[in-house]
Amino acid sequence: MQRMSKSGVSSRQIPICKIRNRMDKTKKQSKILAVICARSGSKSIPKKNITKLLGKPLIYYTIKFALECKDILNKTIISTDDEEIASIAESYGIDVPFIRPKELATDTAGKVEVLRHALKSCEKIYQKQYNIIIDLDVTSPIRTKDDLVGCIATFKLENRDVLFTVVNSRKNPYFNMIEVNKGVVQLCKKTKEPILRRQDAPPVYDMNTSIYVYSRDFLMNPRKNSVFSAKNIGVYLMKDISAIDIDSQLDFKYIEFLAKSKQVKL
């Protein structure tokens, strides 16, 4: 299994100053489109993307982050099917160049298809071609500018088709995750010899959905409808606190507690 450094680059660390130097070149060479996807439907929490968090709609924090990264991102847009979300987003200074088609706003619509539609629409509307597309997820707002810089620089350095952020997993399928198959309980992943300590298990990671980076070629391929249909995938390791993905009222309360106690900055 590939070992990752904090920078997400296997076997070596890249100082953030060197990453920023690379980013200066990347900004000149690349056109970067950031997409914030926010559909109206949510089974867990109605209107989750605009539910109030610390007095602001949840989407505000990802918009705020994108605006703070204007020196990195050439363009940031919202993809939504909802006029209320569109109005709120525009009030914070983000473009909503189209209303997403209803068929791309269902529970079964894939994120890659939504991003492909956003890319094609933006290239037609703005008459520009973007070669790096960033997906910033509304429900995973704990991220830093250095995380974004590191993701893009690693994506470029390793020449990836897709790169996404991960955190260290608290559970491990080789040690303490099970599945029940026809009444038989067994570990999800088996090894030749039993693993008796978690520290001896192969490292695994949780996808925290915070930042995804895509190449234009990947998104424009109609046969690619999942990140795992890419042949060349990279990851960027974020701090464990970035694992929070807001999907319940309890998650809202927890992240509010962290923010009020200044353990995280939104």
XYZ file of C-alpha atoms in Angstrom:
266
model
C 0.000 0.000 0.000
C 1.262 3.445 -0.881
C 2.487 5.493 2.074
C 1.368 9.108 2.228
C 2.990 12.133 3.740
C 0.937 15.022 5.109
C 1.147 16.669 1.742
C -0.473 13.649 0.123
C 2.712 12.948 -1.879
C 4.084 9.471 -1.317
C 7.470 9.061 0.403
C 8.295 12.751 0.845
C 7.100 16.001 2.356
C 6.760 19.149 0.264
C 7.186 22.363 2.283
C 4.219 24.708 1.870
C 6.528 27.475 0.578
C 7.533 25.234 -2.338
C 3.898 24.327 -2.936
C 3.001 28.030 -3.103
C 5.823 28.609 -5.619
C 4.389 25.829 -7.761
C 0.927 27.354 -7.373
C 2.159 30.665 -8.779
C 3.153 28.793 -11.931
C -0.070 26.736 -11.872
C -2.238 29.868 -11.771
C -0.491 31.188 -14.885
C -0.680 27.876 -16.728
C -4.125 26.670 -15.630
C -7.691 27.878 -15.660
C -9.314 26.648 -12.462
C -13.085 26.399 -12.065
C -14.522 25.790 -8.590
C -18.044 24.405 -8.314
C -20.146 24.449 -5.150
C -22.996 21.972 -5.591
C -26.119 22.634 -3.525
C -29.351 20.921 -4.478
C -32.599 21.591 -2.648
C -33.490 18.031 -1.721
C -32.109 16.443 1.440
C -33.631 13.455 3.198
C -31.704 13.865 6.450
C -32.349 17.596 7.013
C -34.813 19.585 4.848
C -33.004 22.451 3.106
C -29.748 21.363 4.737
C -27.540 23.552 2.532
C -29.193 26.715 3.852
C -29.879 25.572 7.426
C -28.441 28.110 9.850
C -25.032 27.448 11.402
C -23.838 30.150 13.801
C -26.469 32.472 12.352
C -25.464 31.956 8.718
C -26.744 29.475 6.122
C -24.439 26.456 5.877
C -23.543 27.263 2.264
C -22.123 30.623 3.399
C -18.998 29.023 4.849
C -17.987 27.309 1.602
C -18.739 30.488 -0.361
C -16.630 32.474 2.118
C -13.787 29.983 1.700
C -13.942 30.204 -2.104
C -13.888 34.011 -2.006
C -10.837 33.899 0.277
C -9.136 31.751 -2.389
C -9.785 34.069 -5.354
C -6.033 34.327 -5.888
C -6.047 30.566 -6.628
C -9.431 29.998 -8.272
C -10.145 31.665 -11.609
C -13.903 31.251 -11.259
C -16.296 29.945 -8.613
C -19.944 29.157 -9.322
C -22.929 27.547 -7.596
C -24.748 24.624 -9.201
C -28.262 24.426 -7.758
C -31.776 23.538 -8.802
C -33.297 25.872 -6.198
C -34.114 29.564 -6.686
C -33.871 30.279 -2.939
C -30.379 28.804 -2.716
C -29.407 30.720 -5.864
C -30.642 34.001 -4.375
C -28.766 33.431 -1.101
C -25.563 32.517 -2.952
C -25.754 35.593 -5.185
C -26.253 37.798 -2.118
C -22.820 36.637 -0.934
C -21.187 37.498 -4.256
C -21.005 34.146 -6.042
C -22.248 33.591 -9.604
C -25.161 31.264 -10.285
C -24.917 31.161 -14.093
C -27.627 28.520 -14.579
C -30.293 26.569 -12.720
C -29.415 22.896 -12.609
C -31.802 20.607 -14.532
C -34.171 18.637 -12.304
C -32.850 15.310 -13.569
C -29.439 16.231 -12.124
C -30.902 17.167 -8.735
C -32.371 13.815 -7.701
C -31.157 11.347 -5.060
C -29.843 9.120 -7.845
C -27.936 11.759 -9.830
C -24.174 11.267 -9.620
C -21.820 14.077 -8.603
C -19.562 13.569 -11.625
C -22.521 14.067 -13.976
C -23.440 17.268 -12.120
C -19.890 18.590 -12.410
C -19.723 17.663 -16.098
C -22.890 19.694 -16.701
C -21.446 22.628 -14.718
C -18.180 22.547 -16.679
C -19.882 22.419 -20.078
C -22.321 25.170 -19.096
C -19.598 27.473 -17.753
C -17.377 27.033 -20.791
C -20.315 27.951 -23.020
C -21.453 30.903 -20.870
C -18.036 32.412 -20.085
C -16.399 31.429 -23.397
C -13.378 30.018 -21.549
C -11.853 26.576 -21.236
C -11.015 25.301 -17.745
C -8.514 22.493 -17.314
C -8.788 21.987 -13.532
C -12.168 21.672 -11.821
C -12.526 21.861 -8.034
C -15.553 20.492 -6.174
C -16.022 22.141 -2.746
C -18.609 20.258 -0.695
C -20.994 22.380 1.373
C -21.366 19.807 4.155
C -17.621 19.508 4.855
C -16.640 23.106 5.640
C -13.555 22.489 7.807
C -10.759 23.160 5.324
C -7.909 25.642 4.944
C -6.388 27.540 2.079
C -3.227 25.482 2.524
C -5.342 22.354 1.995
C -6.587 23.711 -1.331
C -3.110 24.792 -2.377
C -1.722 21.380 -1.440
C -4.467 19.535 -3.320
C -3.938 21.435 -6.563
C -0.141 21.299 -6.376
C -0.180 17.554 -5.664
C -2.691 16.987 -8.468
C -0.371 18.798 -10.880
C 2.865 17.301 -9.574
C 1.577 13.728 -9.780
C -0.306 14.363 -13.046
C -3.560 12.916 -11.698
C -6.938 12.570 -13.385
C -8.740 12.853 -10.043
C -7.588 13.741 -6.536
C -9.658 13.906 -3.368
C -9.090 14.638 0.302
C -8.978 11.964 3.003
C -8.443 11.710 6.752
C -7.064 8.904 8.877
C -9.791 6.337 9.491
C -10.787 5.637 13.095
C -11.818 2.093 12.175
C -9.875 -0.418 10.124
C -11.398 -3.179 7.948
C -8.361 -5.385 8.647
C -8.852 -5.139 12.423
C -12.219 -3.913 13.753
C -14.755 -3.647 10.927
C -16.964 -6.653 10.237
C -19.542 -7.844 7.757
C -22.257 -10.446 8.282
C -22.760 -12.748 5.305
C -25.519 -15.361 5.656
C -25.150 -15.297 9.414
C -21.358 -15.588 9.329
C -19.463 -12.770 11.038
C -16.064 -11.950 9.574
C -13.622 -9.094 9.124
C -14.179 -6.977 6.023
C -10.584 -7.487 4.901
C -8.636 -10.669 5.581
C -4.913 -11.248 5.906
C -2.908 -14.474 5.883
C -2.032 -14.035 9.543
C -4.449 -12.506 12.104
C -3.716 -8.916 13.094
C -3.707 -8.597 16.882
C -3.009 -4.849 17.214
C -4.602 -1.979 15.320
C -1.157 -0.424 14.869
C -0.107 -3.452 12.794
C -3.016 -3.175 10.371
C -2.417 -1.618 6.927
C -3.290 2.106 6.972
C -6.694 3.039 5.589
C -8.360 6.410 5.081
C -11.827 7.967 5.106
C -12.949 10.066 2.134
C -14.067 13.274 3.840
C -15.646 14.874 0.720
C -14.105 18.300 1.465
C -12.134 18.915 -1.751
C -12.129 17.055 -5.062
C -9.886 17.976 -7.995
C -10.643 16.815 -11.552
C -8.976 17.155 -14.915
C -11.059 18.505 -17.759
C -10.347 15.400 -19.850
C -11.786 13.138 -17.150
C -14.989 15.148 -16.693
C -15.569 15.500 -20.424
C -15.492 11.729 -20.915
C -19.160 10.575 -20.850
C -18.086 7.061 -19.838
C -16.595 8.341 -16.579
C -19.367 8.692 -14.000
C -17.521 7.867 -10.775
C -14.219 9.038 -9.309
C -13.179 5.397 -9.223
C -13.587 5.072 -12.975
C -10.403 7.146 -13.220
C -7.203 5.156 -13.703
C -4.951 7.737 -12.080
C -6.315 8.749 -8.651
C -4.477 10.732 -5.987
C -5.279 11.610 -2.392
C -4.413 14.469 -0.064
C -4.334 13.804 3.681
C -6.075 16.430 5.820
C -6.151 16.851 9.592
C -8.484 14.477 11.439
C -10.785 17.327 12.533
C -11.706 17.769 8.852
C -13.538 14.437 8.947
C -16.802 16.123 10.005
C -19.485 15.764 7.337
C -22.719 17.498 8.339
C -25.613 15.091 7.852
C -27.730 15.458 11.003
C -28.864 18.008 13.580
C -26.293 16.525 15.958
C -23.552 17.294 13.422
C -24.717 20.926 13.335
C -24.560 21.140 17.135
C -21.129 19.513 17.218
C -19.571 21.823 14.653
C -21.136 24.838 16.391
C -19.514 23.708 19.640
C -16.130 23.333 17.926
C -16.404 26.776 16.327
C -17.580 28.541 19.501
C -14.793 26.926 21.518
C -12.351 28.036 18.782
C -11.207 24.508 18.031
C -12.007 25.057 14.352
C -12.298 28.122 12.154
C -15.119 28.324 9.656
